[in-house]
């Protein structure tokens, strides 16, 4: 039995998988078992923020694994305390942090926090959470319901929890708010929905309105956070101070982690929320190293250089193939190219793979790029060269 057969026999087939067998990686380059190399413009869907085979991260994880991997949240966890402080320092206003293991779990925690706020704060409990169409907030029963895409709300998984609804645009949120609305949750740049960045003025006006009404603003930065936007949080680019921010993907460079970050530090009490694995020694030590690496990378100016360079290459590719591409989207190293249609997108992704470059799909027709933040100019050059070759075969 080969590995593909083994996978198909024993792993539940919930993914449409490509059966390439990657053996090792170096920064933004992956190598398979047949000796082929691939430029990785996906970073494991925005997770491998400091690149593959990162020496500093590997050493930190290894050293931590030799000492303690896990003790439980019943005892002090030094790297957890340090990571929470580091996040607080990077956020720029005072926050507390709860650690979980994934993006969905972080959003789930954010929703619990919002509902408790809604009970504590108001005489008549508020509990409804509004989200947006084309959003993506996770795959648990609650976060899938919070996800504003009907295709995710399969009848097979019903019934879903109450108290979630979504609107088409930010402008429609105002009318949808009622006496029971406790929070609005959104991504500043919709990732899975098609790499759509919202306008700053629109977000700022909403934040101001919600603050006046004492309704919480939850920003899902599971994908846009941890320097992917060019700043630690995309929230800083929009110059807002949300009540709750969630992080996950890039935070520990591939070790599972999620974080609920909030300025409402007095809502959760002991026993209100928890996680067996959340914030353990291994994950938070990895998170600390990742933030140290990326913080100095940003300070040195190298992150800004990378995203400017990537932007130039992306725009050049998009205008070179008007029969395939319509526009360039996104910000930082969270980018997209809108394709003329879904079929073109599928063809580009397939040809790109054959040409040794990994790219992603978002929404119906967006070619998505989430490279490691540490990607080198040489890797960017090589990736776009391969992508251009792939596009030429489609014209
Ligand atoms: C990936 C993603 C999630 C879900 O994260 P998981 O770790 O897969 O649970 C939630 N929100 C956004 C914006 C995401 O990009």
Short mmCIF file of C-alpha atoms and ligand atoms in Angstrom, two decimals:
data_model
loop_
_atom_site.label_atom_id
_atom_site.label_comp_id
_atom_site.label_asym_id
_atom_site.label_seq_id
_atom_site.Cartn_x
_atom_site.Cartn_y
_atom_site.Cartn_z
CA UNK A 1 0.00 0.00 0.00
CA UNK A 2 1.50 3.35 -0.98
CA UNK A 3 0.98 6.50 1.08
CA UNK A 4 -1.77 7.82 -1.14
CA UNK A 5 -3.72 4.58 -0.72
CA UNK A 6 -3.00 4.59 3.00
CA UNK A 7 -4.34 8.15 3.27
CA UNK A 8 -7.44 7.32 1.24
CA UNK A 9 -8.12 4.20 3.30
CA UNK A 10 -7.47 5.41 6.81
CA UNK A 11 -7.82 9.20 6.85
CA UNK A 12 -11.36 10.58 6.67
CA UNK A 13 -11.55 12.24 3.29
CA UNK A 14 -12.60 15.76 4.25
CA UNK A 15 -10.01 17.49 2.05
CA UNK A 16 -9.44 17.57 -1.68
CA UNK A 17 -5.80 16.61 -1.39
CA UNK A 18 -2.84 16.84 -3.74
CA UNK A 19 -0.61 13.79 -3.20
CA UNK A 20 2.77 15.47 -3.37
CA UNK A 21 4.98 14.16 -0.54
CA UNK A 22 7.00 17.04 0.92
CA UNK A 23 10.08 15.96 2.84
CA UNK A 24 11.72 19.18 3.95
CA UNK A 25 11.68 22.90 3.47
CA UNK A 26 13.91 25.93 3.68
CA UNK A 27 12.26 29.31 4.13
CA UNK A 28 9.83 29.62 1.18
CA UNK A 29 11.06 26.54 -0.69
CA UNK A 30 9.72 22.99 -0.26
CA UNK A 31 11.30 19.77 -1.51
CA UNK A 32 9.37 16.57 -2.29
CA UNK A 33 10.41 12.92 -2.22
CA UNK A 34 11.10 12.93 -5.96
CA UNK A 35 13.65 15.73 -5.69
CA UNK A 36 11.40 18.49 -7.07
CA UNK A 37 11.43 21.91 -5.44
CA UNK A 38 8.51 24.28 -5.07
CA UNK A 39 8.31 27.96 -4.20
CA UNK A 40 5.77 28.15 -1.41
CA UNK A 41 3.44 31.15 -1.80
CA UNK A 42 0.98 29.53 0.65
CA UNK A 43 2.99 29.12 3.89
CA UNK A 44 0.60 26.37 4.97
CA UNK A 45 -2.31 28.82 4.54
CA UNK A 46 -0.64 31.70 6.32
CA UNK A 47 0.79 29.62 9.15
CA UNK A 48 4.50 29.20 8.43
CA UNK A 49 5.19 32.87 9.10
CA UNK A 50 8.95 32.53 9.68
CA UNK A 51 9.44 30.03 6.86
CA UNK A 52 10.10 26.30 6.74
CA UNK A 53 13.06 24.84 8.63
CA UNK A 54 13.62 28.05 10.57
CA UNK A 55 16.71 27.36 12.71
CA UNK A 56 15.81 29.66 15.60
CA UNK A 57 12.26 28.33 15.84
CA UNK A 58 13.40 24.71 15.55
CA UNK A 59 16.00 25.23 18.29
CA UNK A 60 13.50 26.92 20.60
CA UNK A 61 10.93 24.14 20.11
CA UNK A 62 13.57 21.44 20.53
CA UNK A 63 14.97 22.94 23.72
CA UNK A 64 11.46 23.38 25.14
CA UNK A 65 10.51 19.82 24.20
CA UNK A 66 13.54 18.51 26.06
CA UNK A 67 12.54 20.44 29.18
CA UNK A 68 8.73 20.50 29.43
CA UNK A 69 6.10 20.18 26.68
CA UNK A 70 3.01 20.40 28.84
CA UNK A 71 1.93 20.65 32.46
CA UNK A 72 -1.70 21.95 32.27
CA UNK A 73 -3.12 25.35 33.07
CA UNK A 74 -3.29 24.45 36.77
CA UNK A 75 0.27 25.74 37.19
CA UNK A 76 2.21 28.78 36.07
CA UNK A 77 3.45 28.51 32.49
CA UNK A 78 6.38 30.91 32.13
CA UNK A 79 6.41 31.17 28.31
CA UNK A 80 2.62 31.70 28.35
CA UNK A 81 2.99 34.68 30.69
CA UNK A 82 5.84 36.03 28.55
CA UNK A 83 3.92 35.57 25.30
CA UNK A 84 0.86 37.33 26.73
CA UNK A 85 3.06 40.26 27.80
CA UNK A 86 4.77 40.36 24.41
CA UNK A 87 1.37 40.44 22.67
CA UNK A 88 0.24 43.22 25.02
CA UNK A 89 3.36 45.25 24.19
CA UNK A 90 2.93 44.76 20.44
CA UNK A 91 -0.81 45.58 20.48
CA UNK A 92 -0.11 49.04 21.91
CA UNK A 93 -3.08 49.30 24.30
CA UNK A 94 -3.63 47.27 27.45
CA UNK A 95 -5.05 43.80 26.88
CA UNK A 96 -5.36 40.37 28.45
CA UNK A 97 -4.92 37.16 26.47
CA UNK A 98 -6.53 33.70 26.55
CA UNK A 99 -4.72 30.94 24.66
CA UNK A 100 -6.41 28.14 22.73
CA UNK A 101 -5.29 25.93 19.86
CA UNK A 102 -6.83 27.23 16.65
CA UNK A 103 -8.58 30.09 14.92
CA UNK A 104 -12.04 28.62 15.34
CA UNK A 105 -11.39 28.10 19.03
CA UNK A 106 -10.16 31.68 19.41
CA UNK A 107 -13.34 32.97 17.76
CA UNK A 108 -15.45 30.65 19.88
CA UNK A 109 -13.74 32.15 22.96
CA UNK A 110 -14.40 35.65 21.65
CA UNK A 111 -18.09 34.83 21.25
CA UNK A 112 -18.29 33.43 24.79
CA UNK A 113 -16.61 36.55 26.13
CA UNK A 114 -19.05 38.75 24.20
CA UNK A 115 -22.07 36.85 25.49
CA UNK A 116 -20.91 37.12 29.09
CA UNK A 117 -20.28 40.84 28.57
CA UNK A 118 -23.83 41.03 27.21
CA UNK A 119 -25.22 39.50 30.38
CA UNK A 120 -23.05 41.38 32.88
CA UNK A 121 -23.35 44.77 31.30
CA UNK A 122 -27.03 45.12 30.44
CA UNK A 123 -30.24 44.66 32.43
CA UNK A 124 -31.71 42.73 29.49
CA UNK A 125 -29.06 40.33 28.23
CA UNK A 126 -27.63 41.02 24.80
CA UNK A 127 -26.30 38.01 22.92
CA UNK A 128 -26.62 38.41 19.16
CA UNK A 129 -23.51 38.56 17.00
CA UNK A 130 -23.56 40.11 13.55
CA UNK A 131 -21.08 39.11 10.87
CA UNK A 132 -20.65 39.76 7.16
CA UNK A 133 -21.28 37.90 3.95
CA UNK A 134 -18.16 36.23 2.54
CA UNK A 135 -16.64 36.11 6.01
CA UNK A 136 -14.91 33.05 7.41
CA UNK A 137 -14.68 32.42 11.14
CA UNK A 138 -14.10 28.68 11.53
CA UNK A 139 -15.47 25.16 11.32
CA UNK A 140 -16.95 24.43 14.74
CA UNK A 141 -20.76 24.42 14.85
CA UNK A 142 -20.82 27.96 16.30
CA UNK A 143 -18.11 29.54 14.18
CA UNK A 144 -19.45 27.93 11.01
CA UNK A 145 -22.79 29.56 11.86
CA UNK A 146 -20.96 32.87 12.38
CA UNK A 147 -19.40 32.42 8.93
CA UNK A 148 -21.49 34.47 6.51
CA UNK A 149 -21.62 31.99 3.66
CA UNK A 150 -24.78 29.90 3.20
CA UNK A 151 -22.80 27.14 1.52
CA UNK A 152 -21.19 26.41 4.91
CA UNK A 153 -24.54 26.04 6.71
CA UNK A 154 -25.29 22.55 5.49
CA UNK A 155 -28.53 21.06 6.73
CA UNK A 156 -26.61 17.92 7.66
CA UNK A 157 -25.05 19.72 10.62
CA UNK A 158 -28.20 21.49 11.84
CA UNK A 159 -29.45 22.65 14.27
CA UNK A 160 -27.04 25.58 14.67
CA UNK A 161 -26.85 27.85 17.71
CA UNK A 162 -29.08 30.91 17.72
CA UNK A 163 -28.02 34.49 17.75
CA UNK A 164 -26.03 34.80 14.54
CA UNK A 165 -26.92 36.68 11.39
CA UNK A 166 -25.03 38.47 8.67
CA UNK A 167 -25.37 41.37 6.29
CA UNK A 168 -24.14 41.94 2.77
CA UNK A 169 -22.04 45.01 3.49
CA UNK A 170 -20.71 47.02 6.42
CA UNK A 171 -23.21 49.78 5.62
CA UNK A 172 -26.07 47.30 6.24
CA UNK A 173 -24.87 46.40 9.74
CA UNK A 174 -26.32 49.55 11.30
CA UNK A 175 -29.91 48.64 10.42
CA UNK A 176 -29.39 45.03 11.50
CA UNK A 177 -28.38 45.99 15.04
CA UNK A 178 -31.20 45.54 17.57
CA UNK A 179 -31.63 45.63 21.37
CA UNK A 180 -30.13 42.17 21.69
CA UNK A 181 -27.04 42.73 19.54
CA UNK A 182 -23.91 42.38 21.66
CA UNK A 183 -21.17 42.33 19.03
CA UNK A 184 -20.14 42.74 15.43
CA UNK A 185 -17.43 40.35 14.29
CA UNK A 186 -15.47 40.85 11.09
CA UNK A 187 -12.17 40.42 9.28
CA UNK A 188 -10.51 43.67 8.14
CA UNK A 189 -9.28 41.78 5.12
CA UNK A 190 -11.58 38.90 4.26
CA UNK A 191 -9.25 36.00 3.56
CA UNK A 192 -11.17 32.89 2.54
CA UNK A 193 -13.90 35.14 1.12
CA UNK A 194 -11.64 36.52 -1.64
CA UNK A 195 -8.85 38.68 -0.11
CA UNK A 196 -11.06 41.72 0.27
CA UNK A 197 -9.71 44.63 2.33
CA UNK A 198 -12.35 47.00 3.71
CA UNK A 199 -12.00 50.79 3.46
CA UNK A 200 -10.43 52.46 6.49
CA UNK A 201 -13.11 55.18 6.80
CA UNK A 202 -15.89 52.60 6.75
CA UNK A 203 -14.27 50.57 9.54
CA UNK A 204 -13.48 53.64 11.63
CA UNK A 205 -17.05 54.92 11.37
CA UNK A 206 -18.38 51.52 12.42
CA UNK A 207 -15.94 51.29 15.36
CA UNK A 208 -17.02 54.73 16.58
CA UNK A 209 -20.72 53.89 16.29
CA UNK A 210 -20.36 50.59 18.15
CA UNK A 211 -18.36 52.21 20.92
CA UNK A 212 -21.12 54.76 21.51
CA UNK A 213 -23.68 51.96 21.71
CA UNK A 214 -21.41 49.84 23.95
CA UNK A 215 -21.61 47.04 21.40
CA UNK A 216 -18.40 45.05 21.06
CA UNK A 217 -16.26 45.08 17.95
CA UNK A 218 -14.56 41.71 17.46
CA UNK A 219 -11.84 41.70 14.82
CA UNK A 220 -10.93 38.26 13.51
CA UNK A 221 -7.22 38.59 12.74
CA UNK A 222 -6.66 34.85 12.58
CA UNK A 223 -5.28 35.34 9.06
CA UNK A 224 -4.37 39.05 8.90
CA UNK A 225 -2.58 39.15 12.27
CA UNK A 226 1.03 38.52 13.32
CA UNK A 227 2.64 40.94 10.83
CA UNK A 228 0.91 39.54 7.73
CA UNK A 229 -0.53 42.99 7.01
CA UNK A 230 2.90 44.57 7.45
CA UNK A 231 2.03 45.58 11.04
CA UNK A 232 1.65 43.27 14.03
CA UNK A 233 -2.11 43.75 13.64
CA UNK A 234 -4.06 44.93 10.60
CA UNK A 235 -6.05 46.73 13.29
CA UNK A 236 -3.19 49.29 13.56
CA UNK A 237 -3.40 50.03 9.84
CA UNK A 238 -7.07 50.86 10.38
CA UNK A 239 -6.22 52.87 13.50
CA UNK A 240 -8.92 51.30 15.68
CA UNK A 241 -8.95 49.73 19.15
CA UNK A 242 -11.32 46.76 18.93
CA UNK A 243 -12.80 45.21 22.07
CA UNK A 244 -11.65 41.73 21.10
CA UNK A 245 -9.06 40.54 18.58
CA UNK A 246 -8.42 36.90 17.68
CA UNK A 247 -5.16 35.46 16.38
CA UNK A 248 -4.02 32.00 15.34
CA UNK A 249 -2.47 30.99 12.02
CA UNK A 250 0.97 32.63 11.97
CA UNK A 251 1.40 33.05 15.72
CA UNK A 252 3.58 30.02 16.43
CA UNK A 253 4.97 29.33 12.95
CA UNK A 254 3.06 26.05 12.55
CA UNK A 255 2.66 24.84 16.12
CA UNK A 256 -1.11 24.90 16.83
CA UNK A 257 -2.14 27.99 18.81
CA UNK A 258 -4.97 30.49 19.04
CA UNK A 259 -5.41 33.64 21.09
CA UNK A 260 -8.31 35.77 22.30
CA UNK A 261 -7.05 39.28 23.02
CA UNK A 262 -9.25 41.78 24.82
CA UNK A 263 -9.25 45.02 26.73
CA UNK A 264 -12.21 43.70 28.78
CA UNK A 265 -10.04 41.88 31.28
CA UNK A 266 -12.72 41.59 33.99
CA UNK A 267 -15.36 39.57 32.12
CA UNK A 268 -13.99 36.03 32.34
CA UNK A 269 -13.55 34.59 35.82
CA UNK A 270 -11.99 31.31 36.88
CA UNK A 271 -14.00 28.44 35.43
CA UNK A 272 -15.63 30.46 32.64
CA UNK A 273 -13.39 29.20 29.89
CA UNK A 274 -10.51 26.80 29.46
CA UNK A 275 -8.54 24.44 27.29
CA UNK A 276 -6.40 21.41 28.11
CA UNK A 277 -3.70 22.13 25.55
CA UNK A 278 -4.22 25.88 25.19
CA UNK A 279 -1.15 27.97 25.91
CA UNK A 280 1.07 25.03 26.84
CA UNK A 281 4.85 25.30 27.15
CA UNK A 282 5.59 24.08 23.64
CA UNK A 283 3.12 26.29 21.77
CA UNK A 284 3.79 29.48 23.71
CA UNK A 285 7.58 29.01 23.58
CA UNK A 286 7.21 28.70 19.80
CA UNK A 287 4.97 31.78 19.74
CA UNK A 288 7.54 33.80 21.70
CA UNK A 289 10.32 32.89 19.29
CA UNK A 290 8.14 33.69 16.26
CA UNK A 291 7.25 37.13 17.66
CA UNK A 292 10.89 37.84 18.50
CA UNK A 293 11.96 36.90 14.99
CA UNK A 294 9.20 38.87 13.27
CA UNK A 295 9.47 41.90 15.54
CA UNK A 296 13.16 42.35 14.69
CA UNK A 297 12.43 41.56 11.05
CA UNK A 298 9.91 44.40 11.02
CA UNK A 299 12.22 46.78 12.96
CA UNK A 300 15.06 46.14 10.49
CA UNK A 301 12.88 47.28 7.59
CA UNK A 302 13.19 43.91 5.86
CA UNK A 303 9.50 43.04 6.17
CA UNK A 304 8.50 46.32 4.51
CA UNK A 305 11.04 45.67 1.75
CA UNK A 306 9.62 42.19 1.16
CA UNK A 307 6.07 43.38 0.88
CA UNK A 308 6.93 46.25 -1.45
CA UNK A 309 8.92 43.89 -3.66
CA UNK A 310 6.13 41.31 -3.64
CA UNK A 311 3.59 43.99 -4.53
CA UNK A 312 5.61 45.07 -7.60
CA UNK A 313 5.90 41.52 -8.87
CA UNK A 314 2.23 40.80 -8.23
CA UNK A 315 1.08 43.87 -10.15
CA UNK A 316 3.45 43.11 -13.01
CA UNK A 317 2.09 39.57 -13.32
CA UNK A 318 -1.51 40.73 -13.19
CA UNK A 319 -1.12 43.31 -15.99
CA UNK A 320 0.90 40.91 -18.15
CA UNK A 321 -2.05 38.54 -18.52
CA UNK A 322 -5.23 40.57 -19.04
CA UNK A 323 -6.96 37.53 -20.52
CA UNK A 324 -6.57 35.74 -17.16
CA UNK A 325 -6.54 38.45 -14.50
CA UNK A 326 -8.70 41.42 -13.56
CA UNK A 327 -7.27 43.14 -10.49
CA UNK A 328 -4.84 42.97 -7.59
CA UNK A 329 -6.27 42.72 -4.06
CA UNK A 330 -5.30 42.69 -0.39
CA UNK A 331 -2.48 44.22 1.60
CA UNK A 332 0.86 43.33 3.16
CA UNK A 333 1.69 39.73 2.33
CA UNK A 334 -1.97 38.77 2.25
CA UNK A 335 -2.61 39.24 -1.44
CA UNK A 336 -4.86 38.14 -4.24
CA UNK A 337 -5.34 38.43 -7.98
CA UNK A 338 -8.94 38.35 -9.15
CA UNK A 339 -9.19 35.96 -12.09
CA UNK A 340 -11.64 36.41 -14.95
CA UNK A 341 -13.53 33.29 -13.82
CA UNK A 342 -13.36 30.22 -11.59
CA UNK A 343 -12.17 27.94 -14.38
CA UNK A 344 -9.19 30.17 -15.13
CA UNK A 345 -8.31 30.18 -11.44
CA UNK A 346 -8.38 26.37 -11.27
CA UNK A 347 -6.17 26.16 -14.37
CA UNK A 348 -3.65 28.68 -13.02
CA UNK A 349 -3.33 26.81 -9.70
CA UNK A 350 -2.87 23.48 -11.49
CA UNK A 351 -0.29 24.79 -13.98
CA UNK A 352 1.52 26.67 -11.25
CA UNK A 353 1.91 23.46 -9.28
CA UNK A 354 3.25 21.65 -12.34
CA UNK A 355 5.71 24.52 -12.73
CA UNK A 356 6.88 24.29 -9.12
CA UNK A 357 5.03 27.08 -7.36
CA UNK A 358 2.31 26.68 -4.72
CA UNK A 359 -0.59 29.16 -4.70
CA UNK A 360 -4.04 29.19 -3.10
CA UNK A 361 -7.64 29.78 -4.00
CA UNK A 362 -9.93 32.21 -2.16
CA UNK A 363 -13.62 32.84 -2.77
CA UNK A 364 -14.85 31.87 -6.22
CA UNK A 365 -12.18 33.34 -8.46
CA UNK A 366 -9.29 34.79 -6.46
CA UNK A 367 -5.74 33.52 -6.72
CA UNK A 368 -4.39 33.93 -3.20
CA UNK A 369 -0.85 34.50 -1.94
CA UNK A 370 0.23 34.04 1.69
CA UNK A 371 4.00 33.52 1.47
CA UNK A 372 6.21 33.15 4.54
CA UNK A 373 6.88 36.68 5.84
CA UNK A 374 10.61 35.94 5.66
CA UNK A 375 10.51 35.08 1.94
CA UNK A 376 13.68 36.25 0.16
CA UNK A 377 13.84 38.38 -3.00
CA UNK A 378 15.35 35.41 -4.84
CA UNK A 379 12.40 33.22 -3.84
CA UNK A 380 9.94 35.94 -4.87
CA UNK A 381 11.72 36.26 -8.24
CA UNK A 382 11.77 32.52 -8.81
CA UNK A 383 8.13 32.07 -7.75
CA UNK A 384 6.87 34.75 -10.11
CA UNK A 385 9.07 33.44 -12.93
CA UNK A 386 7.46 30.03 -12.53
CA UNK A 387 4.00 31.54 -12.27
CA UNK A 388 4.56 33.56 -15.43
CA UNK A 389 5.61 30.37 -17.21
CA UNK A 390 2.41 28.70 -16.02
CA UNK A 391 0.26 31.62 -17.19
CA UNK A 392 1.88 31.64 -20.64
CA UNK A 393 0.71 28.09 -21.26
CA UNK A 394 -2.87 29.25 -20.60
CA UNK A 395 -2.95 32.13 -23.09
C1 LIG B 1 -8.31 30.18 9.11
C2 LIG B 1 -9.28 31.12 9.68
C3 LIG B 1 -10.10 30.75 10.77
C4 LIG B 1 -10.15 29.35 11.31
O1 LIG B 1 -8.94 28.96 11.87
P1 LIG B 1 -8.69 27.40 12.23
O2 LIG B 1 -7.35 27.41 12.89
O3 LIG B 1 -8.74 26.65 10.94
O4 LIG B 1 -9.77 26.99 13.15
C5 LIG B 1 -10.92 31.72 11.33
N1 LIG B 1 -10.94 32.98 10.85
C6 LIG B 1 -10.16 33.37 9.83
C7 LIG B 1 -10.20 34.78 9.37
C8 LIG B 1 -9.32 32.46 9.21
O5 LIG B 1 -8.57 32.84 8.16
#
